[in-house]
Coordinates of C-alpha atoms in Angstrom, one line a residue:
X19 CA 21.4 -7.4 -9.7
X20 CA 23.3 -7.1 -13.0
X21 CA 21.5 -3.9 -14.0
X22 CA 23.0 -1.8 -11.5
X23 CA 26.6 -1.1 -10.9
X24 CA 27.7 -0.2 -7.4
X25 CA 31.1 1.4 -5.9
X26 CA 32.1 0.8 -2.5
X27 CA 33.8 3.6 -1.0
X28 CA 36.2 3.9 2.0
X29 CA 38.3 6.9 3.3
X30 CA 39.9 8.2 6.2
X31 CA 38.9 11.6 7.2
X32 CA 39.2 14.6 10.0
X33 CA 36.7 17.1 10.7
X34 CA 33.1 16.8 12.2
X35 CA 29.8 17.7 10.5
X36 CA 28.1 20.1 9.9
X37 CA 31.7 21.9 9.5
X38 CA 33.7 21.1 6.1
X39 CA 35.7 17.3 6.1
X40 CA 39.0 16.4 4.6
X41 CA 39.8 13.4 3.4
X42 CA 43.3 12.4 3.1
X43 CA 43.0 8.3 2.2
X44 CA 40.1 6.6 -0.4
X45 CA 39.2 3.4 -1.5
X46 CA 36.8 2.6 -4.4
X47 CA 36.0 -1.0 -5.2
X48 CA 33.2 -1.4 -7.6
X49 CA 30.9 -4.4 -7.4
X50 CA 28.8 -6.0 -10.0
X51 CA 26.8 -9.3 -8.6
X52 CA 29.4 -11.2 -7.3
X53 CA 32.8 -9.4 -8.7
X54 CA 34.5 -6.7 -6.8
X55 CA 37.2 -4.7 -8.3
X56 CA 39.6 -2.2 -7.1
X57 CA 39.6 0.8 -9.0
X58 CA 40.8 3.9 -6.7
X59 CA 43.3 3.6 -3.9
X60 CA 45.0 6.8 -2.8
X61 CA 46.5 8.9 -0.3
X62 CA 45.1 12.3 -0.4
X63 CA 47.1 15.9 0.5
X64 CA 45.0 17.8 2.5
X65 CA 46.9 21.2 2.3
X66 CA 47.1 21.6 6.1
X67 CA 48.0 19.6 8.9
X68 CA 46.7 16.4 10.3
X69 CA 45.3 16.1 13.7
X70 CA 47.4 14.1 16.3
X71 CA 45.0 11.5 16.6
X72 CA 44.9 10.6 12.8
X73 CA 48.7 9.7 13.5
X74 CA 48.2 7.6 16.5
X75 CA 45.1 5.6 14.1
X76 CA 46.7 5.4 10.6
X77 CA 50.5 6.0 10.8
X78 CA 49.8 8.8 8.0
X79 CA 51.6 11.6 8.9
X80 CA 52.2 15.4 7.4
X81 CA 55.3 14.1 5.2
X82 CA 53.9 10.9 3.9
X83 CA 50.5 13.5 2.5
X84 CA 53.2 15.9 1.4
X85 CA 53.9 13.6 -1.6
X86 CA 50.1 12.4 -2.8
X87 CA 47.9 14.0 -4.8
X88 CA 45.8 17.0 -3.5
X89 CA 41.7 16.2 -3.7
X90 CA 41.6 18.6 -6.9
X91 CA 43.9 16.3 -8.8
X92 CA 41.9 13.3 -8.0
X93 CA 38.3 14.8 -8.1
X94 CA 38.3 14.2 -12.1
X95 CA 39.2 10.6 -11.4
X96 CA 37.4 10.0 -8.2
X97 CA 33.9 11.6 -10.5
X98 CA 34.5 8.9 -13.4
X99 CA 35.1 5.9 -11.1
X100 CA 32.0 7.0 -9.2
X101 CA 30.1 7.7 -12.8
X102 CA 26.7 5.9 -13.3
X103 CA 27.1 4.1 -9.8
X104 CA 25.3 3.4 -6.9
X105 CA 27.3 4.5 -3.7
X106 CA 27.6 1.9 -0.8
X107 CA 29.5 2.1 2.4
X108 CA 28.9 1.4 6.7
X109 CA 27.4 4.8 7.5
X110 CA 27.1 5.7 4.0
X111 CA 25.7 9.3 4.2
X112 CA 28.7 10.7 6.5
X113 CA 31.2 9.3 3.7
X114 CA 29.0 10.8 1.2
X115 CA 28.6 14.2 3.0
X116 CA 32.5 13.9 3.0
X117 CA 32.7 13.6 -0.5
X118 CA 30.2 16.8 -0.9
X119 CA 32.0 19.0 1.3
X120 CA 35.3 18.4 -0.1
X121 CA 33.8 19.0 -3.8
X122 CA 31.7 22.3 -2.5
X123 CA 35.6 23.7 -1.6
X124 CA 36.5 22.8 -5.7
X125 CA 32.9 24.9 -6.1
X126 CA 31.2 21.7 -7.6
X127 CA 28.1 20.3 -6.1
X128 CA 28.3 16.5 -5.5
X129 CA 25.2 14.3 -5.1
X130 CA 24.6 10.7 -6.3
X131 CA 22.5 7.6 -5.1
X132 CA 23.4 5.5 -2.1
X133 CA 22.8 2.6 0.1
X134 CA 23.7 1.7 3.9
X135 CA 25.4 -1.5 4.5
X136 CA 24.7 -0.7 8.3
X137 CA 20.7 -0.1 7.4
X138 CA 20.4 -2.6 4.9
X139 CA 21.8 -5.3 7.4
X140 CA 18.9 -4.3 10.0
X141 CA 16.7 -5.1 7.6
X142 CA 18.0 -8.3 6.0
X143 CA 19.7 -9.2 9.8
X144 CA 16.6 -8.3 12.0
X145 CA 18.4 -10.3 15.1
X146 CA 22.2 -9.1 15.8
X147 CA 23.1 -7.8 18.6
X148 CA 24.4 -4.4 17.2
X149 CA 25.5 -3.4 13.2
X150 CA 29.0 -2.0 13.8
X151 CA 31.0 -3.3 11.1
X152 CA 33.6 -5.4 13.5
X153 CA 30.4 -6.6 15.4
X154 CA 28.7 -7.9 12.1
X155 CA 32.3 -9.4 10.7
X156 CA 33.1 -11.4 13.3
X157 CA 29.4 -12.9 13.4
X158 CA 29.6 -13.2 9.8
X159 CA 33.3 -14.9 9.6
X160 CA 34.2 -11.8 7.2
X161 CA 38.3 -11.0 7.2
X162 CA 38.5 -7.8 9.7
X163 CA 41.3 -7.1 11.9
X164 CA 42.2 -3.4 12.0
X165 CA 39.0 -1.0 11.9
X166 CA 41.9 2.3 10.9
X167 CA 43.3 0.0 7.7
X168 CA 41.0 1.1 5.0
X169 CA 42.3 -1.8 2.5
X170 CA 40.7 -3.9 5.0
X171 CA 37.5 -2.3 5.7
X172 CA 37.2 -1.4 1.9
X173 CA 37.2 -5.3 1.4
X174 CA 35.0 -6.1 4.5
X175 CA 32.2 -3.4 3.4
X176 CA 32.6 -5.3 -0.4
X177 CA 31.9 -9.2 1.3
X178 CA 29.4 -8.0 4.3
X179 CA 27.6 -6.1 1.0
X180 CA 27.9 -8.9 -1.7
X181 CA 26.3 -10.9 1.2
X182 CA 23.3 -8.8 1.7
X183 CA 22.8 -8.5 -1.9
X184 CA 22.6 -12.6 -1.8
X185 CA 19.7 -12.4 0.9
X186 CA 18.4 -10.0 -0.9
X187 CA 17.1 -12.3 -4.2
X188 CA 14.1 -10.0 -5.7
X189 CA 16.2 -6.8 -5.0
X190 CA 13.3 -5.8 -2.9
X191 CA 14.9 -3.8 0.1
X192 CA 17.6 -2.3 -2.3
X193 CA 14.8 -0.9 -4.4
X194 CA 13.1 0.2 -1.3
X195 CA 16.3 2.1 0.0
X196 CA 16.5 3.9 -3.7
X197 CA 13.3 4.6 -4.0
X198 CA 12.8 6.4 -0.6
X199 CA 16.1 7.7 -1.2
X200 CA 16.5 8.8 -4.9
X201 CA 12.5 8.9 -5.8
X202 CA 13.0 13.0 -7.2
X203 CA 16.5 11.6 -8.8
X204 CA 16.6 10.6 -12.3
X205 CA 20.6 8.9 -13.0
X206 CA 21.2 9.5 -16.3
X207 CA 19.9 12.9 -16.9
X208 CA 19.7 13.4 -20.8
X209 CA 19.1 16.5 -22.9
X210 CA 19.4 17.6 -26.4
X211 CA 23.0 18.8 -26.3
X212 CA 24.2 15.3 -24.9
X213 CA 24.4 14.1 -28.8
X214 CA 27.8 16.5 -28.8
X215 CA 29.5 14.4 -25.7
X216 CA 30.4 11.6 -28.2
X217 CA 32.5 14.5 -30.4
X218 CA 34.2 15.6 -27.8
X219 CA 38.1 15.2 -27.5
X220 CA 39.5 13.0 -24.7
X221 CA 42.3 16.3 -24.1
X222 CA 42.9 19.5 -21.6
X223 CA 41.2 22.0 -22.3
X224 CA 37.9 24.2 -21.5
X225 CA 33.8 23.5 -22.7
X226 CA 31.3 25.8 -23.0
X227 CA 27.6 25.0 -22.5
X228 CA 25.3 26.9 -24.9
X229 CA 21.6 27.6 -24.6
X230 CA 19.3 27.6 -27.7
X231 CA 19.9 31.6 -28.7
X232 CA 23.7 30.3 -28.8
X233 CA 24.3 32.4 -25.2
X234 CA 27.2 30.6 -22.8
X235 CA 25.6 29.8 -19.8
X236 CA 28.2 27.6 -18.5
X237 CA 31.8 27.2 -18.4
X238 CA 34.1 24.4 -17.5
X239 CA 37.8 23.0 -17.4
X240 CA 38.9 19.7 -17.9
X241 CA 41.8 17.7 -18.5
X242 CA 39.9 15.2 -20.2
X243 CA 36.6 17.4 -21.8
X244 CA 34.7 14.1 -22.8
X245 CA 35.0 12.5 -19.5
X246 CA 34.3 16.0 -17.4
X247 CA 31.3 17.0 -19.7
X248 CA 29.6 13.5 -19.1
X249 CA 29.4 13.7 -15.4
X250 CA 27.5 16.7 -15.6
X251 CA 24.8 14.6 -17.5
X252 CA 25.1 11.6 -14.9
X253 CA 25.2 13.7 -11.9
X254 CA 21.4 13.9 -10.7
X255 CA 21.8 17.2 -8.4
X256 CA 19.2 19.9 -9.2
X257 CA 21.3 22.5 -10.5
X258 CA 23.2 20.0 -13.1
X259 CA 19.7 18.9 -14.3
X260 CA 18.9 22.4 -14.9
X261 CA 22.2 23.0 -16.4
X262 CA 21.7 20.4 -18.7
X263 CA 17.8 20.9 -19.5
X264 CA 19.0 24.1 -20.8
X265 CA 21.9 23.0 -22.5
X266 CA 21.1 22.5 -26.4
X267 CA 24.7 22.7 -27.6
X268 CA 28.2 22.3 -26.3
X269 CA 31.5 23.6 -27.6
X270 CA 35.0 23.7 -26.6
X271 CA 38.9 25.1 -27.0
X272 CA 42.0 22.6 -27.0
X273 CA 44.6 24.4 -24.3
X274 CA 46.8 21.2 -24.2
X275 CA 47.4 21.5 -20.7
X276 CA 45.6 22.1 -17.4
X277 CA 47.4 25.3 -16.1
X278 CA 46.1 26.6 -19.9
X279 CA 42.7 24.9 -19.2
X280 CA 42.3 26.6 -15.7
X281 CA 43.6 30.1 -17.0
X282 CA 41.2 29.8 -20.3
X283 CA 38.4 29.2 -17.5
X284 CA 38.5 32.2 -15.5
X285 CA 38.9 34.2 -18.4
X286 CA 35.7 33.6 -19.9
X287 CA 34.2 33.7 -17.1
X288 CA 34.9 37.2 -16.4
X289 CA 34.2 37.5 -20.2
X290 CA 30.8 36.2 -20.4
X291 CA 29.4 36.3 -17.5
X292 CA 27.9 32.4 -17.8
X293 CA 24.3 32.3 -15.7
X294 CA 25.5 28.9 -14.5
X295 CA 28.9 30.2 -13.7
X296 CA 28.8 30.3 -9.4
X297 CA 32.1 30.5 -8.0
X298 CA 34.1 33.1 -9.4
X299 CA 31.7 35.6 -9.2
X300 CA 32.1 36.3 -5.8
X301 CA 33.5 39.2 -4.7
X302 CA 37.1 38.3 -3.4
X303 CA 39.1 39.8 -0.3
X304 CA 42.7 40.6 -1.4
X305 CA 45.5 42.3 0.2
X306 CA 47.3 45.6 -1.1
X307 CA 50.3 47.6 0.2
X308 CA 48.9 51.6 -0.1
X309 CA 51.0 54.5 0.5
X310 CA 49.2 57.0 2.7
X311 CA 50.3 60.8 3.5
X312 CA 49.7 61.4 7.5
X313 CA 49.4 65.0 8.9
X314 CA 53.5 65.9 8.8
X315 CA 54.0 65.0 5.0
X316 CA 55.3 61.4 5.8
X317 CA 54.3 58.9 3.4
X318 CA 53.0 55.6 5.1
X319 CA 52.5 52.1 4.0
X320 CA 49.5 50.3 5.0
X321 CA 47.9 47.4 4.3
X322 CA 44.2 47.3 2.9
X323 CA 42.1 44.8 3.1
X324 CA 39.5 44.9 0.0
X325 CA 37.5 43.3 -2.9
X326 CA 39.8 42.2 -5.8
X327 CA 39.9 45.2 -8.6
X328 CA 41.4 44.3 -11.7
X329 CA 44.7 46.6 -10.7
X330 CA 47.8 46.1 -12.7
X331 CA 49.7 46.0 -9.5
X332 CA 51.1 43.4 -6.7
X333 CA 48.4 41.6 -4.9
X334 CA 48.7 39.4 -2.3
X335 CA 45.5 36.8 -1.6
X336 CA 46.9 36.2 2.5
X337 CA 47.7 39.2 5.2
X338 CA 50.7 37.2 6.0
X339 CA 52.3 37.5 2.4
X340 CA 51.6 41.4 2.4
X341 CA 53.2 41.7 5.8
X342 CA 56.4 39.4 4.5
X343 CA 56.4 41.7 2.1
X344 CA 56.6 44.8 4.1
X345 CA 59.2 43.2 5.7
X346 CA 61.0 43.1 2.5
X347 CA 60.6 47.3 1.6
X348 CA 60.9 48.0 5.1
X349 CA 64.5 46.4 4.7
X350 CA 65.7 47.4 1.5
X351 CA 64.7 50.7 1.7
X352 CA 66.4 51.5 5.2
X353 CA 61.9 53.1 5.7
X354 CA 60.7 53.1 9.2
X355 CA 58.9 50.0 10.7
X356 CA 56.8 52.4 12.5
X357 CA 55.5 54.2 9.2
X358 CA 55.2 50.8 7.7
X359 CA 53.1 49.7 10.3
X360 CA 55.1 47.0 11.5
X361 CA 55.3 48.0 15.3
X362 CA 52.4 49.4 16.2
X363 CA 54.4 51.5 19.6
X364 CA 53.7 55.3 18.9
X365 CA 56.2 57.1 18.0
X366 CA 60.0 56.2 17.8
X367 CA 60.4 53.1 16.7
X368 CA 62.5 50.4 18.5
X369 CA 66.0 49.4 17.4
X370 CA 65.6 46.0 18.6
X371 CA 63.8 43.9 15.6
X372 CA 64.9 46.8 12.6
X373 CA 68.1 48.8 12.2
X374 CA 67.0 49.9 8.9
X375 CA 65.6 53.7 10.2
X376 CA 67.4 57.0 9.6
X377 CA 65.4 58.8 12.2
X378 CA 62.6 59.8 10.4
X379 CA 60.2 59.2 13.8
X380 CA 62.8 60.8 15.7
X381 CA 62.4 63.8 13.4
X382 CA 66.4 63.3 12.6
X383 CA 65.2 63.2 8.6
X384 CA 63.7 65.8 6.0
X385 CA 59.8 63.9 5.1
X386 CA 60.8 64.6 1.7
X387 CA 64.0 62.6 1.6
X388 CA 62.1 59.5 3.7
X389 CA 59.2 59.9 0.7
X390 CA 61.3 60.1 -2.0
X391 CA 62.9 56.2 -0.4
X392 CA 58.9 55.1 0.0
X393 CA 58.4 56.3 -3.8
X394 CA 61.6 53.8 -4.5
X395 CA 60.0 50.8 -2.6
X396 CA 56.4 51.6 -4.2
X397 CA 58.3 50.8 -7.6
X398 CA 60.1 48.2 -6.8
X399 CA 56.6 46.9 -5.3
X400 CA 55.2 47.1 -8.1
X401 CA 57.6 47.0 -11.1
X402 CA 60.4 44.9 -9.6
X403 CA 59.2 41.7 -9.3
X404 CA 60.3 39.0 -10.9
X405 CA 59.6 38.5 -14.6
X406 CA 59.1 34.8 -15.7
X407 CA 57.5 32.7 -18.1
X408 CA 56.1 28.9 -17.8
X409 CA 56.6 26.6 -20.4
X410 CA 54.0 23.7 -20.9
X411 CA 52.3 21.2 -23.1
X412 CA 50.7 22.7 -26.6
X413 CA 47.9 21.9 -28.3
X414 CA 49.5 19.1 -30.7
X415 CA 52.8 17.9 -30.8
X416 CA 54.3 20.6 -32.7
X417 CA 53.7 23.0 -30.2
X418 CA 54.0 24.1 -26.8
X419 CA 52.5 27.1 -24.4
X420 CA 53.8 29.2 -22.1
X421 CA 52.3 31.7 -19.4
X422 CA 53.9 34.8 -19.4
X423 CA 54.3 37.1 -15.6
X424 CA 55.8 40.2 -15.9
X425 CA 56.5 42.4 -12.4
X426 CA 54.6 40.0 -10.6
X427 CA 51.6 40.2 -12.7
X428 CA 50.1 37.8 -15.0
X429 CA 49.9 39.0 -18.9
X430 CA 48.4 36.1 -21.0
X431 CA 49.5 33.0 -22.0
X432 CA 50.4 31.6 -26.3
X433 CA 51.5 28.6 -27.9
X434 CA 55.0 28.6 -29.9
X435 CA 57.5 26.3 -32.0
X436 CA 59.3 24.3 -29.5
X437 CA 62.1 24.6 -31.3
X438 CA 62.3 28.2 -30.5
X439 CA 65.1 29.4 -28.9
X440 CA 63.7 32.1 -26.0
X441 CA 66.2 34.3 -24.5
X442 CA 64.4 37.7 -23.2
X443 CA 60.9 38.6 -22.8
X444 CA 60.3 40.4 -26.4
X445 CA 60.4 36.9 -28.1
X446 CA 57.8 35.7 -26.1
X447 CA 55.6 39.4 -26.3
X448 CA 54.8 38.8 -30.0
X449 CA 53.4 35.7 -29.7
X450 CA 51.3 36.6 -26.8
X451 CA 47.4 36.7 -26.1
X452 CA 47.1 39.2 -23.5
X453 CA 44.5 38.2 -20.4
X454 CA 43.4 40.1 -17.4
X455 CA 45.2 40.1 -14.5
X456 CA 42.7 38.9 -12.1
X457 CA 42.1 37.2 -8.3
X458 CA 41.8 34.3 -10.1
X459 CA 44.5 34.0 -12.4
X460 CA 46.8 35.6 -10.1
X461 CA 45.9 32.9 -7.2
X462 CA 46.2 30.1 -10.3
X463 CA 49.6 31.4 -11.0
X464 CA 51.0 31.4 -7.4
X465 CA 49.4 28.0 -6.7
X466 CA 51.5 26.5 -9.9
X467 CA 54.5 28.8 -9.1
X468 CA 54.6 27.0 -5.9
X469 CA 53.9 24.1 -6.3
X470 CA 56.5 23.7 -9.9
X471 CA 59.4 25.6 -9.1
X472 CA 61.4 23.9 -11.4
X473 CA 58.8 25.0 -14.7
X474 CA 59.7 28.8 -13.9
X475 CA 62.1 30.1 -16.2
X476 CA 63.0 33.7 -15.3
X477 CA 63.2 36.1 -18.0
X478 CA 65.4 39.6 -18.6

């Protein structure tokens, strides 16, 4: 079958369907007539912790997943290895459902031919006993000794296949399986506009998809544009052939790295409101410390849970960062835990977990002299946080970028000499393109902050 290119996949996953799966190990080997390659082979972080029992199987454990890439590092990778390719595995649709539900969290839809090794061998091997894939390796004299070692099964599922594809000689039952499978799918999905993926640079940065009146209608990031703007056109879901059917023209900014790229993104979507554009047009929960005035002139703090406004101000995208920060005003501002909200007992507030009260719930302190400490902590909230800048990759050589957060909020981001010398925040302010502090680029910045806490240089 030298027409057809096939990848066989293997991973090791938690979860059950319907609900969401995570995949923390893949294996791609692709097979063309009688060659199988290895092209993919990764651990895969998760972001949360692994079940017991995917210990006791693989060996993986939280520490060793710590380390590897998270799935939206690979995804770019995993999409071009998978590019133009029939998908095969034993008990291919759960491993394909896997491979949708982790893309659905990233907000892209996955979709792509397959075939069965366990169906295709009922059909080419009417008489065995059972299709399991130790049952049929042993039978079949295939290497197979640990069923939780995808290395092996990745190469068993490559040899049971290659096998099948010998019994197989006219292609007749794999062109059954895609035709009853993929009849509505077309692979390689063309349009006008796919003329421009051949000008497009192999670099970070973000694409636009244009209609014919010129309007955006999509918006992407990449850190390679070429590569991420041709698996739109070879990915045969509905909604990419739609995207691309009304594509007639594509266009696109260098950012020279893909913090830049993912910043650039959310910007013009909230710009240009792209029709294609799904994800980030949701309305988003975040978290906000209020100050509220109760019956005897006491300022309290709360927290509020509500949609994202754009807000110059502190927000925190998880309950338990507002409350840490609570903690943190409560504290340094001797305020009461009870007018903070932190105990919930009526009344006096205990002396057990804070020391930090004057009295104020005992009625030992003037309102106005507890407010005017709140009004303190409400600055500090939400002019006191750390200034910093990150410095990454430019556009060309003879630049570099940087992202610029000032009190905790995100300003923009510019490209500068890199032989500049920076030393306070007014050599970077002049050079700056200012962006909107969003739920987007605020959740960007954190997630980079966190994970790169060596690339924050704090600024005076």
């Amino acid at each position: 079958m030298p027409d057809k290119n096939f990848a066989v996949i293997s991973m090791t996953v938690f979860g059950k369907k319907p609900n969401p799966l995570r995949i923390v190990q893949l294996e791609i080997q692709k097979v063309n007539g009688e060659h199988g390659t290895k092209t993919f082979s990764s651990y895969i972080n998760p972001e949360q912790r692994i079940p017991f029992y995917i210990e006791q199987r693989t060996g993986l454990t939280d520490e060793i997943l710590l380390k590897a890439p998270t799935f939206r590092e690979v995804s770019e990778t995993i999409l071009l290895e998978l590019e133009d390719c029939i998908l095969v595995g034993h008990n291919v649709s759960f491993l394909h459902f896997a491979l949708q539900s982790e893309f659905k969290f990233l907000g892209h839809l996955f979709k792509m031919p397959q075939i069965c090794t366990q169906r295709l061998s009922k059909k080419l091997l009417p008489h065995m006993v059972n299709y399991e894939l130790p049952y049929l390796c042993n039978v079949l004299n295939i290497p197979f000794f640990d069923r939780f070692d995808i290395h092996e099964e990745n190469d068993a599922v490559t040899t049971l296949f290659q096998r099948l594809l010998r019994l197989d000689e006219d292609d007749n039952y794999i062109d059954t399986f895609l035709y009853q499978k993929n009849k509505k799918e077309v692979f390689v999905p063309k349009s006008t506009a796919y003329k421009y993926v051949e000008h497009l640079p192999p670099l970070p940065g973000v694409y636009k998809f244009q209609d014919i009146h010129g309007e955006v209608i999509y918006v992407g990031k990449a850190k390679n544009i070429k590569k991420r703007v041709q698996s739109h056109f070879y990915n045969s879901s509905e909604k990419e052939l739609q995207l691309c059917t009304a594509t007639q023209s594509i266009d696109f900014e260098l950012t020279g790295s893909e913090l830049l790229a993912l910043l650039r993104e959310a910007d013009l979507i909230q710009k240009l409101d792209p029709e294609h554009n799904y994800i980030q047009k949701k309305a988003y929960i975040t978290y906000h410390i209020v100050p509220q005035k109760d019956k005897k002139g006491v300022l309290r703090l709360k927290i509020e849970r509500r949609p994202y406004q754009h807000t110059p101000t502190e927000i925190f995208l998880k309950r338990g960062d507002a409350i840490n920060r609570l903690i943190e005003l409560t504290e340094k501002f001797n305020l009461c835990p009870t007018a903070t909200g932190l105990t919930s007992k009526l009344g006096k507030c205990s002396p057990i977990s804070y020391n930090a009260c004057k009295g104020i719930c005992k009625g030992l302190e003037e309102p106005s002299v507890y407010n005017a400490r709140v009004s303190q902590a409400l600055d500090f909230l939400n002019r006191e946080n750390d200034n910093y800048a990150i410095f990454e990759k430019g556009r060309t050589r003879s630049e570099r970028s940087f992202v610029l957060v000032l009190h905790g909020v995100y300003q923009g981001f510019g490209f500068l000499d890199p032989s500049m010398a920076i030393a306070s925040i007014q050599d970077l302010e002049g050079l700056l393109m200012p962006k909107r502090h969003t739920y987007h680029t605020a959740k960007i910045v954190m997630a980079y902050k966190k994970k790169n806490p060596h690339k924050i240089t704090y600024l005076n």
